[in-house]
mmCIF file of C-alpha atoms in Angstrom:
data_model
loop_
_atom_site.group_PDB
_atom_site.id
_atom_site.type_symbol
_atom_site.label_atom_id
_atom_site.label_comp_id
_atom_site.label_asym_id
_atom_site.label_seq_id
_atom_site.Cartn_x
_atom_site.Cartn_y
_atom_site.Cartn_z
ATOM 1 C CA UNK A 30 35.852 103.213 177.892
ATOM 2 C CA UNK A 31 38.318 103.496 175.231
ATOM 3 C CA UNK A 32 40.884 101.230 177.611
ATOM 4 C CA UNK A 33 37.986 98.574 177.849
ATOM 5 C CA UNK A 34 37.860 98.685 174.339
ATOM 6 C CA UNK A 35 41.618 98.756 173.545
ATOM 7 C CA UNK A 36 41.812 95.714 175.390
ATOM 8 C CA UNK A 37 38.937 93.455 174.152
ATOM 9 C CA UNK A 38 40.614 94.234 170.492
ATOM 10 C CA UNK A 39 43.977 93.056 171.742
ATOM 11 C CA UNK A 40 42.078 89.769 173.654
ATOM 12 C CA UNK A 41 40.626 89.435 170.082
ATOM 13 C CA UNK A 42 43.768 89.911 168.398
ATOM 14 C CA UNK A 43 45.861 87.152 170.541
ATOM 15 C CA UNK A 44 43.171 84.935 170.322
ATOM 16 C CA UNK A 45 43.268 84.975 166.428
ATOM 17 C CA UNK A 46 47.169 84.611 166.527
ATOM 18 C CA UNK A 47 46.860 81.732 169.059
ATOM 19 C CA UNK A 48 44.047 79.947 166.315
ATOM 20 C CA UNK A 49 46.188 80.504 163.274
ATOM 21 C CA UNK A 50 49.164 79.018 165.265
ATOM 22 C CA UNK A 51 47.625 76.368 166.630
ATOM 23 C CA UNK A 52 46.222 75.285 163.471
ATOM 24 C CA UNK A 53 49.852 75.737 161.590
ATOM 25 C CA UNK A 54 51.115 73.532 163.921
ATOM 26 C CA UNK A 55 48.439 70.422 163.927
ATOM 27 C CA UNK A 56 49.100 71.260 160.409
ATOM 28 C CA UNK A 57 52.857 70.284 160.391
ATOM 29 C CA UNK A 58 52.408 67.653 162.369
ATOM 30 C CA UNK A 59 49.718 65.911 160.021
ATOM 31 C CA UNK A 60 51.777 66.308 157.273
ATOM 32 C CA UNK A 61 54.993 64.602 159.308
ATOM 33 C CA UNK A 62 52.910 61.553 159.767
ATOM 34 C CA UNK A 63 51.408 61.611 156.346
ATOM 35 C CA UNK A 64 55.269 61.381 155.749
ATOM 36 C CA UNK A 65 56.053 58.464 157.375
ATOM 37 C CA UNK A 66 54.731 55.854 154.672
ATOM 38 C CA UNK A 67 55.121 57.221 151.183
ATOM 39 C CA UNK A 68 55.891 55.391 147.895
ATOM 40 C CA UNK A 69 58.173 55.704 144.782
ATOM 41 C CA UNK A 70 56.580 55.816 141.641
ATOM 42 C CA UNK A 71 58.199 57.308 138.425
ATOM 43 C CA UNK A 72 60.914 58.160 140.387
ATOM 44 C CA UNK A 73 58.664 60.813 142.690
ATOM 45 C CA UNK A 74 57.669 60.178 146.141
ATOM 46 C CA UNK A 75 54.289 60.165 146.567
ATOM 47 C CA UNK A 76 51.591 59.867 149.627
ATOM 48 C CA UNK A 77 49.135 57.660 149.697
ATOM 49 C CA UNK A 78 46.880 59.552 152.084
ATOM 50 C CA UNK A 79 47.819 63.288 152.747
ATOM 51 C CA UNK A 80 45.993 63.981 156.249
ATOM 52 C CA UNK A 81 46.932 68.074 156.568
ATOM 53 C CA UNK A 82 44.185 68.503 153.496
ATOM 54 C CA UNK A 83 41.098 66.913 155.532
ATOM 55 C CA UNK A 84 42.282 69.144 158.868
ATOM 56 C CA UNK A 85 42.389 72.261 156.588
ATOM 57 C CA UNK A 86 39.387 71.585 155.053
ATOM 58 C CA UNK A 87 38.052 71.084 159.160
ATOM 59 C CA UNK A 88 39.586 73.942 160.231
ATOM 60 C CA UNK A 89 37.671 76.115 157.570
ATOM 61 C CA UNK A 90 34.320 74.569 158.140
ATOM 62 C CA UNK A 91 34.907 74.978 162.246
ATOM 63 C CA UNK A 92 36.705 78.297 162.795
ATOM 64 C CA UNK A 93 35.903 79.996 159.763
ATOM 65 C CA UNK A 94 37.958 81.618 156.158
ATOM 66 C CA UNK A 95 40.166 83.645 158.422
ATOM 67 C CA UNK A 96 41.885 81.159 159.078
ATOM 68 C CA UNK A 97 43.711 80.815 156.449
ATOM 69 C CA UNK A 98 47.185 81.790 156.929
ATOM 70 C CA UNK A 99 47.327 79.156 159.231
ATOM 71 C CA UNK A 100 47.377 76.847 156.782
ATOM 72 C CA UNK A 101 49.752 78.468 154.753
ATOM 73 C CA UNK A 102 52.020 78.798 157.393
ATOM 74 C CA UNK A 103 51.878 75.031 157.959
ATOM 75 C CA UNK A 104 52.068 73.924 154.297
ATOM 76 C CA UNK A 105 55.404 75.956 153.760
ATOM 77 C CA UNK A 106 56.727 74.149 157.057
ATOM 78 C CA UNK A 107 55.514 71.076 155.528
ATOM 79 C CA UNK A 108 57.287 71.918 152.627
ATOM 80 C CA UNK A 109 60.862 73.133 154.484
ATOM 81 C CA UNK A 110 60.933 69.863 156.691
ATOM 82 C CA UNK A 111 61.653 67.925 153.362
ATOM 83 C CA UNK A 112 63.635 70.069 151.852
ATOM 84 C CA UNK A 113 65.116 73.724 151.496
ATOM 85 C CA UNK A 114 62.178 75.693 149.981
ATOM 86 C CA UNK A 115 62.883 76.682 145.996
ATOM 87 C CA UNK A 116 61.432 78.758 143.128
ATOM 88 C CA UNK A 117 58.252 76.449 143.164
ATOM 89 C CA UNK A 118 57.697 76.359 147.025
ATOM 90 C CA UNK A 119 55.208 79.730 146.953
ATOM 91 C CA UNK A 120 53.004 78.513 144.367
ATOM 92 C CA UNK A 121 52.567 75.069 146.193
ATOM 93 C CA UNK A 122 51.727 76.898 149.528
ATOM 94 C CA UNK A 123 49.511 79.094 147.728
ATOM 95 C CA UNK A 124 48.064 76.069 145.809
ATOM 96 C CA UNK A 125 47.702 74.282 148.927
ATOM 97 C CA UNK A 126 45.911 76.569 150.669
ATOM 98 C CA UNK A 127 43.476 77.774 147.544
ATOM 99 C CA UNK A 128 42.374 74.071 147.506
ATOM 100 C CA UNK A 129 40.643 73.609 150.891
ATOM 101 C CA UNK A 130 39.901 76.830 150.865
ATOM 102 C CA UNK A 131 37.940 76.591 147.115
ATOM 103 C CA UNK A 132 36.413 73.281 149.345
ATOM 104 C CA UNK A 133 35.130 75.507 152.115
ATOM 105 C CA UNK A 134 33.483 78.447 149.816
ATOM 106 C CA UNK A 135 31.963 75.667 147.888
ATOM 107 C CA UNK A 136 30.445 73.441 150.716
ATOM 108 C CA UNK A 137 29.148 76.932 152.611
ATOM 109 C CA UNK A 138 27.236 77.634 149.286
ATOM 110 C CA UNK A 139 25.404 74.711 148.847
ATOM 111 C CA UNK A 140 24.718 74.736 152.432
ATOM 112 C CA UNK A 141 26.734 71.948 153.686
ATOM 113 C CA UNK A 142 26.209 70.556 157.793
ATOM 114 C CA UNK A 143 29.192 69.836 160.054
ATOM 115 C CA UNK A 144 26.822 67.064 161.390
ATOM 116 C CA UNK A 145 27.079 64.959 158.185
ATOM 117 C CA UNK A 146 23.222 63.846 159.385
ATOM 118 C CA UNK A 147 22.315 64.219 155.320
ATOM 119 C CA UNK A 148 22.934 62.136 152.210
ATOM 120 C CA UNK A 149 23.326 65.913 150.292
ATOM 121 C CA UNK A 150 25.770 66.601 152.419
ATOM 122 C CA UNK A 151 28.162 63.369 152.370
ATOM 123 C CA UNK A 152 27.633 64.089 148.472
ATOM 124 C CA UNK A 153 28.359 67.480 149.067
ATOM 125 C CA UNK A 154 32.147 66.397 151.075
ATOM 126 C CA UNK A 155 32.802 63.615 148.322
ATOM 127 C CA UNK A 156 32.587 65.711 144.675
ATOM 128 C CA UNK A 157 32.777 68.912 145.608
ATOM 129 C CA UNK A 158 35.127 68.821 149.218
ATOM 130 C CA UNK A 159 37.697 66.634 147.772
ATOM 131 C CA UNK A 160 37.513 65.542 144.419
ATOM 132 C CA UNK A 161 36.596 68.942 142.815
ATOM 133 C CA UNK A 162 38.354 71.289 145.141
ATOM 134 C CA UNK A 163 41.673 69.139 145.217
ATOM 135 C CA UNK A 164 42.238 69.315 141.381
ATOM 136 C CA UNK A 165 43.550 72.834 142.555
ATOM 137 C CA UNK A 166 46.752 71.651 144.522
ATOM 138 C CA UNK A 167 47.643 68.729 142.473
ATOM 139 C CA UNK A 168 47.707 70.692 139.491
ATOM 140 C CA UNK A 169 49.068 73.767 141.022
ATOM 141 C CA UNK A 170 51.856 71.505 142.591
ATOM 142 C CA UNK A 171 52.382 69.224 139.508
ATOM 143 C CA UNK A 172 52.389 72.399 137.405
ATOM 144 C CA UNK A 173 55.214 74.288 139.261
ATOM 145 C CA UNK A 174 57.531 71.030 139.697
ATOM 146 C CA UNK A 175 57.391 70.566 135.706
ATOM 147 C CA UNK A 176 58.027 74.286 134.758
ATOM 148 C CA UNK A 177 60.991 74.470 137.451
ATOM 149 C CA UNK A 178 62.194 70.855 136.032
ATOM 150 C CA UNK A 179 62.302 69.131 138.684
ATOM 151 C CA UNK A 180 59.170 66.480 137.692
ATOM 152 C CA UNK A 181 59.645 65.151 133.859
ATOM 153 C CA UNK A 182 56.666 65.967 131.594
ATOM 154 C CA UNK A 183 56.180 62.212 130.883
ATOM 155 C CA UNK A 184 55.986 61.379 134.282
ATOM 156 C CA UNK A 185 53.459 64.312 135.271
ATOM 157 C CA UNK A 186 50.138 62.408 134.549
ATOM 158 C CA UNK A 187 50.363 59.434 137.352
ATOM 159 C CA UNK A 188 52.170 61.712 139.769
ATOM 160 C CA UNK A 189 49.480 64.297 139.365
ATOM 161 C CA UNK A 190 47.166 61.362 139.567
ATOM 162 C CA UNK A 191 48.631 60.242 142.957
ATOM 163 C CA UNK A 192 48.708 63.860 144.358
ATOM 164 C CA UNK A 193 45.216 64.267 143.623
ATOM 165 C CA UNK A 194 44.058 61.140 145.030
ATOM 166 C CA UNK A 195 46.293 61.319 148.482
ATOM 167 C CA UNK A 196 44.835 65.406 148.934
ATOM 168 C CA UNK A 197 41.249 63.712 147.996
ATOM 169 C CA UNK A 198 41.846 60.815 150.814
ATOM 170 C CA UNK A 199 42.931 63.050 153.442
ATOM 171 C CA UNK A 200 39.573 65.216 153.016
ATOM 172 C CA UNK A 201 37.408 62.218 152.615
ATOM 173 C CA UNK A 202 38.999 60.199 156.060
ATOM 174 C CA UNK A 203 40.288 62.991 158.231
ATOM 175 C CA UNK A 204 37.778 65.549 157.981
ATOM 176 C CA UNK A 205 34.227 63.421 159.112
ATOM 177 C CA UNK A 206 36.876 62.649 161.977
ATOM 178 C CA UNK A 207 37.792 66.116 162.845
ATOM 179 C CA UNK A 208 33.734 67.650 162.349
ATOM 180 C CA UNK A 209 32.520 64.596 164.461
ATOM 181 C CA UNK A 210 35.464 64.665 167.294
ATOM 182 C CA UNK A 211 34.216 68.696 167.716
ATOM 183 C CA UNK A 212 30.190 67.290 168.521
ATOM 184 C CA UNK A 213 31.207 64.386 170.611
ATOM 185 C CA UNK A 214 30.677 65.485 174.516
ATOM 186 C CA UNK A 215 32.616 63.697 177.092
ATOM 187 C CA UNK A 216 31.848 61.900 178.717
ATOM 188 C CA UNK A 217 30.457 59.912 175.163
ATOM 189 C CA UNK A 218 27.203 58.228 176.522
ATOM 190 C CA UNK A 219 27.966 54.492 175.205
ATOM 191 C CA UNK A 220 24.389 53.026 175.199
ATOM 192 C CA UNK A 221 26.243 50.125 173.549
ATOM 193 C CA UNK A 222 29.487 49.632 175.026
ATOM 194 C CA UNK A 223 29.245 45.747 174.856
ATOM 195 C CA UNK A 224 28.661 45.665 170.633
ATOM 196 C CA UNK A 225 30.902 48.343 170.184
ATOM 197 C CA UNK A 226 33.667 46.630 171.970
ATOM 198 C CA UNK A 227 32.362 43.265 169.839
ATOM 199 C CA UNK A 228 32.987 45.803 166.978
ATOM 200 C CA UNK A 229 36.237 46.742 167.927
ATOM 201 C CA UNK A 230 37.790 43.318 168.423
ATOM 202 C CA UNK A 231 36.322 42.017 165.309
ATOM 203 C CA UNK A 232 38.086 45.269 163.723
ATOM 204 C CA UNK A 233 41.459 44.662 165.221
ATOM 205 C CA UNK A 234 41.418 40.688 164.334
ATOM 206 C CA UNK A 235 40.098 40.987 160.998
ATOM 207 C CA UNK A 236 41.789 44.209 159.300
ATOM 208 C CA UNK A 237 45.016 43.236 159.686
ATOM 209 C CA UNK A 238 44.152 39.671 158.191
ATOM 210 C CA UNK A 239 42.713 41.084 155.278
ATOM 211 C CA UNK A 240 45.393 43.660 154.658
ATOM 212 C CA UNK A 241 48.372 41.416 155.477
ATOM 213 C CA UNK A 242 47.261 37.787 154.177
ATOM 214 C CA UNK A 243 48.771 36.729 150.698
ATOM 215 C CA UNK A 244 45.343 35.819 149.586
ATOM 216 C CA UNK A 245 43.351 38.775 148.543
ATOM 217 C CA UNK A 246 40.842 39.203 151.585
ATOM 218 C CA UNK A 247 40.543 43.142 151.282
ATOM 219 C CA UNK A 248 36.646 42.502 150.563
ATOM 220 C CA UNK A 249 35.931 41.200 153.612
ATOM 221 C CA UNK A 250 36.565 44.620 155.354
ATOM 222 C CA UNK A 251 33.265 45.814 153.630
ATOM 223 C CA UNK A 252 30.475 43.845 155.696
ATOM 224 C CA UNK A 253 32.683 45.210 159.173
ATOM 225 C CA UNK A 254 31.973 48.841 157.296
ATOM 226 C CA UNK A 255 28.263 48.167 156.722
ATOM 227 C CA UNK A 256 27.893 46.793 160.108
ATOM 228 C CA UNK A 257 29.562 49.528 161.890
ATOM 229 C CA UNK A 258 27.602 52.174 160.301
ATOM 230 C CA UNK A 259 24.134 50.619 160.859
ATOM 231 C CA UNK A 260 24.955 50.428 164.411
ATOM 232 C CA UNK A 261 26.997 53.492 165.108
ATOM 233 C CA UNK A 262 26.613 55.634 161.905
ATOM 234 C CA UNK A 263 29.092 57.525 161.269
ATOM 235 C CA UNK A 264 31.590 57.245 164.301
ATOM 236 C CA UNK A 265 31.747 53.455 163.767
ATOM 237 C CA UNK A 266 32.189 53.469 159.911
ATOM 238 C CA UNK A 267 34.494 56.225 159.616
ATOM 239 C CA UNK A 268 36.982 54.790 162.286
ATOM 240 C CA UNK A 269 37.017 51.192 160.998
ATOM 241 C CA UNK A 270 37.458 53.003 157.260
ATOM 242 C CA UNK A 271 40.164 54.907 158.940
ATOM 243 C CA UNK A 272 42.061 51.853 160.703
ATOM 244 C CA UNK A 273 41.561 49.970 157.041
ATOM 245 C CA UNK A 274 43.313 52.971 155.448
ATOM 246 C CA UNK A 275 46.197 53.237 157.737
ATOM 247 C CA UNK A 276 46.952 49.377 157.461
ATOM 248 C CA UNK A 277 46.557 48.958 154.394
ATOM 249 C CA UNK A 278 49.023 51.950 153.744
ATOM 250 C CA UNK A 279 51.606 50.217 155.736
ATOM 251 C CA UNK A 280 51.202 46.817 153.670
ATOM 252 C CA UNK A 281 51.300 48.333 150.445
ATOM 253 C CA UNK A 282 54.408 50.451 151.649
ATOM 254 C CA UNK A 283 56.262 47.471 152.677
ATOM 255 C CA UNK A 284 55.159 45.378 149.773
ATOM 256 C CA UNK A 285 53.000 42.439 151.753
ATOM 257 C CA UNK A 286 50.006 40.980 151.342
ATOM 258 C CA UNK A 287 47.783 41.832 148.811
ATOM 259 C CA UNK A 288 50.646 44.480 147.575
ATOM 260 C CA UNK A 289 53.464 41.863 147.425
ATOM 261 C CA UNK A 290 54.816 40.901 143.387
ATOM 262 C CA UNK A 291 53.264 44.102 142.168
ATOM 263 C CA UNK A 292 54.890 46.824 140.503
ATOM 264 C CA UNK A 293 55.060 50.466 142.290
ATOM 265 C CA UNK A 294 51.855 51.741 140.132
ATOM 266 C CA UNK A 295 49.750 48.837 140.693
ATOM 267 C CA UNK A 296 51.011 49.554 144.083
ATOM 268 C CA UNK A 297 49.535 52.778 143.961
ATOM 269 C CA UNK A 298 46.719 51.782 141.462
ATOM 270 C CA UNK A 299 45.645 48.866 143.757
ATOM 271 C CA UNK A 300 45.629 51.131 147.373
ATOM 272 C CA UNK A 301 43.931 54.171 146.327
ATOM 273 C CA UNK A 302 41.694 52.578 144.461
ATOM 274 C CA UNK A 303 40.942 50.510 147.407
ATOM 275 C CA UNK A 304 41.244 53.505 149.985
ATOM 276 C CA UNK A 305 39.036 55.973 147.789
ATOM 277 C CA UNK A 306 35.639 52.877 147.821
ATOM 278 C CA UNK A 307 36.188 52.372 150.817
ATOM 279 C CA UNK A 308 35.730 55.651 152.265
ATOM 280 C CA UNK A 309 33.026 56.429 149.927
ATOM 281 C CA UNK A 310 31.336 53.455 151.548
ATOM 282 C CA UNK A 311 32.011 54.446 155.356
ATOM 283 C CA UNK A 312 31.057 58.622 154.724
ATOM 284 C CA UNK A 313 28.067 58.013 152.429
ATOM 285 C CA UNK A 314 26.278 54.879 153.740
ATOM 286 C CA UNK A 315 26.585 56.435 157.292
ATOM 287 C CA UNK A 316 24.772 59.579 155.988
ATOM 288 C CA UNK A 317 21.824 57.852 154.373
ATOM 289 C CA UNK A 318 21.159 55.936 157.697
ATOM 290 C CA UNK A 319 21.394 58.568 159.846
ATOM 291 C CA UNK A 320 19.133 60.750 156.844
ATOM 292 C CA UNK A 321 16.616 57.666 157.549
ATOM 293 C CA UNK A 322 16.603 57.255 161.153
ATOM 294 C CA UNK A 323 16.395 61.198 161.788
ATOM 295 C CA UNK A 324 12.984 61.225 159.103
ATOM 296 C CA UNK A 325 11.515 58.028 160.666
ATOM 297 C CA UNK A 326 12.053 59.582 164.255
ATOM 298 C CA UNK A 327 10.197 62.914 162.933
ATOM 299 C CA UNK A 328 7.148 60.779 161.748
ATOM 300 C CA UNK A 329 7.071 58.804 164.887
ATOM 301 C CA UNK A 330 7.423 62.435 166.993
ATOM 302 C CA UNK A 331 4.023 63.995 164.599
ATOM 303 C CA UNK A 332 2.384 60.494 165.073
ATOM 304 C CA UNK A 333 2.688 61.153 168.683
ATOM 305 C CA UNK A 334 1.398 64.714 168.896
ATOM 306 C CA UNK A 335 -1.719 63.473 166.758
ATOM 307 C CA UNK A 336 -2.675 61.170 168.826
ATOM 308 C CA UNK A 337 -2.393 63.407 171.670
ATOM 309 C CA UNK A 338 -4.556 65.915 169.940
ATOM 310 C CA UNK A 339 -7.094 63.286 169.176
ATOM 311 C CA UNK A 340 -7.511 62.339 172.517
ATOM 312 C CA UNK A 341 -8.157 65.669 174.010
ATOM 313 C CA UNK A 342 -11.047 66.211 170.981
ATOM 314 C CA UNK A 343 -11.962 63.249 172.227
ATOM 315 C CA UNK A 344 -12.361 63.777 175.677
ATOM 316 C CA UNK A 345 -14.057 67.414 174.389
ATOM 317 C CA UNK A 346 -10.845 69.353 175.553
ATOM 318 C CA UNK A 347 -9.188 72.056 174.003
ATOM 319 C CA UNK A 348 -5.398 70.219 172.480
ATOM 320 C CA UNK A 349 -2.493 71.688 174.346
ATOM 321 C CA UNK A 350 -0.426 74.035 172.300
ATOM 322 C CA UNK A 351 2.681 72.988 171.029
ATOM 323 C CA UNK A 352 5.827 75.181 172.324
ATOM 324 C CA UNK A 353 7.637 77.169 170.182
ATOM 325 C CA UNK A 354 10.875 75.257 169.501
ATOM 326 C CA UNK A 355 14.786 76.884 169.657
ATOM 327 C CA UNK A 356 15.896 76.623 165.988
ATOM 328 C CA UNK A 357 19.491 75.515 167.118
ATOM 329 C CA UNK A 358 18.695 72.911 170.016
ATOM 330 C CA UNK A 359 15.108 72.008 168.777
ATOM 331 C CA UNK A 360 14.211 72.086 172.354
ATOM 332 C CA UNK A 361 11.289 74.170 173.951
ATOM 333 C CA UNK A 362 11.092 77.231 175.368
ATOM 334 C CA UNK A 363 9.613 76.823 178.933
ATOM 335 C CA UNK A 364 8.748 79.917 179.503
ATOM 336 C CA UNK A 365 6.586 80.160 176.580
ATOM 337 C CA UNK A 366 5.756 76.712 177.465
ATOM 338 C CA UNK A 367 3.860 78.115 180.600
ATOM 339 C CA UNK A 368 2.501 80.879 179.084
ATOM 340 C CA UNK A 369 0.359 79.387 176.600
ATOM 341 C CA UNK A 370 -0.362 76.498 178.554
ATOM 342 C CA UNK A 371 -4.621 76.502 178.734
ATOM 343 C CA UNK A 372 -5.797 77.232 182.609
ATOM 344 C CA UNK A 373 -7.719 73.957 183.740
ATOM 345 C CA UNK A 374 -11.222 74.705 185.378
ATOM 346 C CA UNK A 375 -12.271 72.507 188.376
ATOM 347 C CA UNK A 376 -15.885 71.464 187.497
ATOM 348 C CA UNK A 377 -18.732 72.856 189.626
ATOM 349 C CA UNK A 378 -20.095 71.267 192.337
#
């Protein structure tokens, strides 16, 4: 017995390593491709988006607070790829991994879903997810790189600015991603395969116009947003807001488009602001439909199961009783289904 149990605890053990590991490492490699498109303002390099926030912030909500040294251990790999790790490079670990995790005790208390089916709780990822918990590592990070003087103090304000914003981005684009890519089963069942792909080719013609085009066509990405997330909800507006995002990082990097003639903080200015709507857009429109569509399908479902009762009153029968219903699946119990299912009589003769 004691063998069985010595070896469950080291099954548990290696799986928790394996977790934390694997989640350092998707860690890293978010961060290297939040790398690859940065911009210099005041002298700092800054990200516009900062993707490893939004997966730590997943990882949290999915696996649970233990993971946390996972995310440490990715931030200070993050932080050795770039350059040899200093005095500051503990306290911008540690800030980077109190921020998500500040995001995942406060979403768990006001009873945030993964599903994102609920206005509350795209409200819920928006102020309190990323723009609340995020003021943690930006002025953590800001902080250290000031005291250790390596950041001037007149520069601080728009590079904390920028920090905040990119961790804020990453939460509000990568993170719907991550929580709906867990729900998805594969097979996807693509009831609409022909407007999706109608969707898609509109997307991939018309984003890079509007982000590349010296005339300032950015606005035109928003009826694509609204149209995606009536149709799909939340998997169609958070990919097209996350294909707008990415392109429109690589214009304003390179300085074409809309970017070109601007200075590096209108640069900056100009993107987030752009990046930050549109995301608010793509999370929190998707949430009220699918809020609206899962309400009118409940009034349409009690509708139903009136009108069934009425008809057996009707007919002078007894209404069939409603199953008891699994609080996770919402789905009935057969068995109890059966058993209080009434016995029909044959009439006499």
């Amino acid at each position: 017995m004691a063998a069985v149990v010595g070896t469950q605890a080291l099954r548990r053990t290696a799986v928790y390593v394996l977790k934390v590991l694997a989640v350092a490492v998707c860690y890293y490699a978010a961060g290297r491709l939040g790398l690859l498109r940065q911009l210099v303002v005041e002298r700092a390099v800054v990200t516009p988006i900062w993707p490893p926030t939004g997966l730590a912030v997943a990882s949290l909500l999915l696996l649970g607070v233990g993971i946390w040294p996972g995310i440490a251990l990715g931030a200070f790999l993050v932080i050795a790829s770039i350059s040899p790790p200093g005095r500051d490079a503990a306290g911008i670990v540690a800030g980077n991994t109190a921020a998500p995790l500040c995001a995942y005790l406060m979403l768990r208390h006001v009873g945030f879903r993964t599903e994102l089916n609920r206005l509350r709780d795209g409200l819920a990822l928006v102020f309190l997810g990323a723009l609340a918990a995020m003021l943690i590592s930006a002025t953590v990070g800001v902080g250290l790189l000031v005291l250790v003087g390596k950041l001037p103090l007149h520069d601080s304000g728009l590079i904390w600015l920028a920090w905040w914003v990119g961790d804020a981005m990453g939460v509000l684009i990568v993170t719907p991603i991550l929580l709906m890519l867990h729900r998805i089963t594969w097979p996807p069942r693509m009831s609409r395969w022909k407007e999706a792909l109608v969707v898609t080719l509109v997307a991939c013609g018309l984003v890079p116009l509007a982000t590349r085009s010296s005339v300032s066509l950015l606005f035109l990405v928003y009826p694509l947003l609204v149209w995606a997330a009536l149709r799909f909800r939340l998997a169609g507006s958070i990919l097209c807001a996350l294909l707008t995002s990415v392109l429109a990082t690589i214009a304003a990097t390179e300085h074409i488009g809309p970017f070109a003639r601007l200075t590096p903080v209108e640069v900056m200015m100009k993107l987030q602001a752009f990046n930050g709507t549109m995301a608010l857009t793509a999370l929190l429109l998707s949430a009220v439909i699918t809020e609206q569509r899962n309400t009118r399908l409940s009034v349409e479902q009690a509708c139903q199961e009136l009108v069934e009762v009425l008809e057996h009153l009707t007919a002078g029968d007894t209404p069939p009783s409603r199953a008891p219903t699994d609080d996770a699946t919402g789905e009935a119990d057969p068995g109890e289904a059966d058993a209080k299912r009434p016995e029909r009589r044959e009439p006499p003769p």
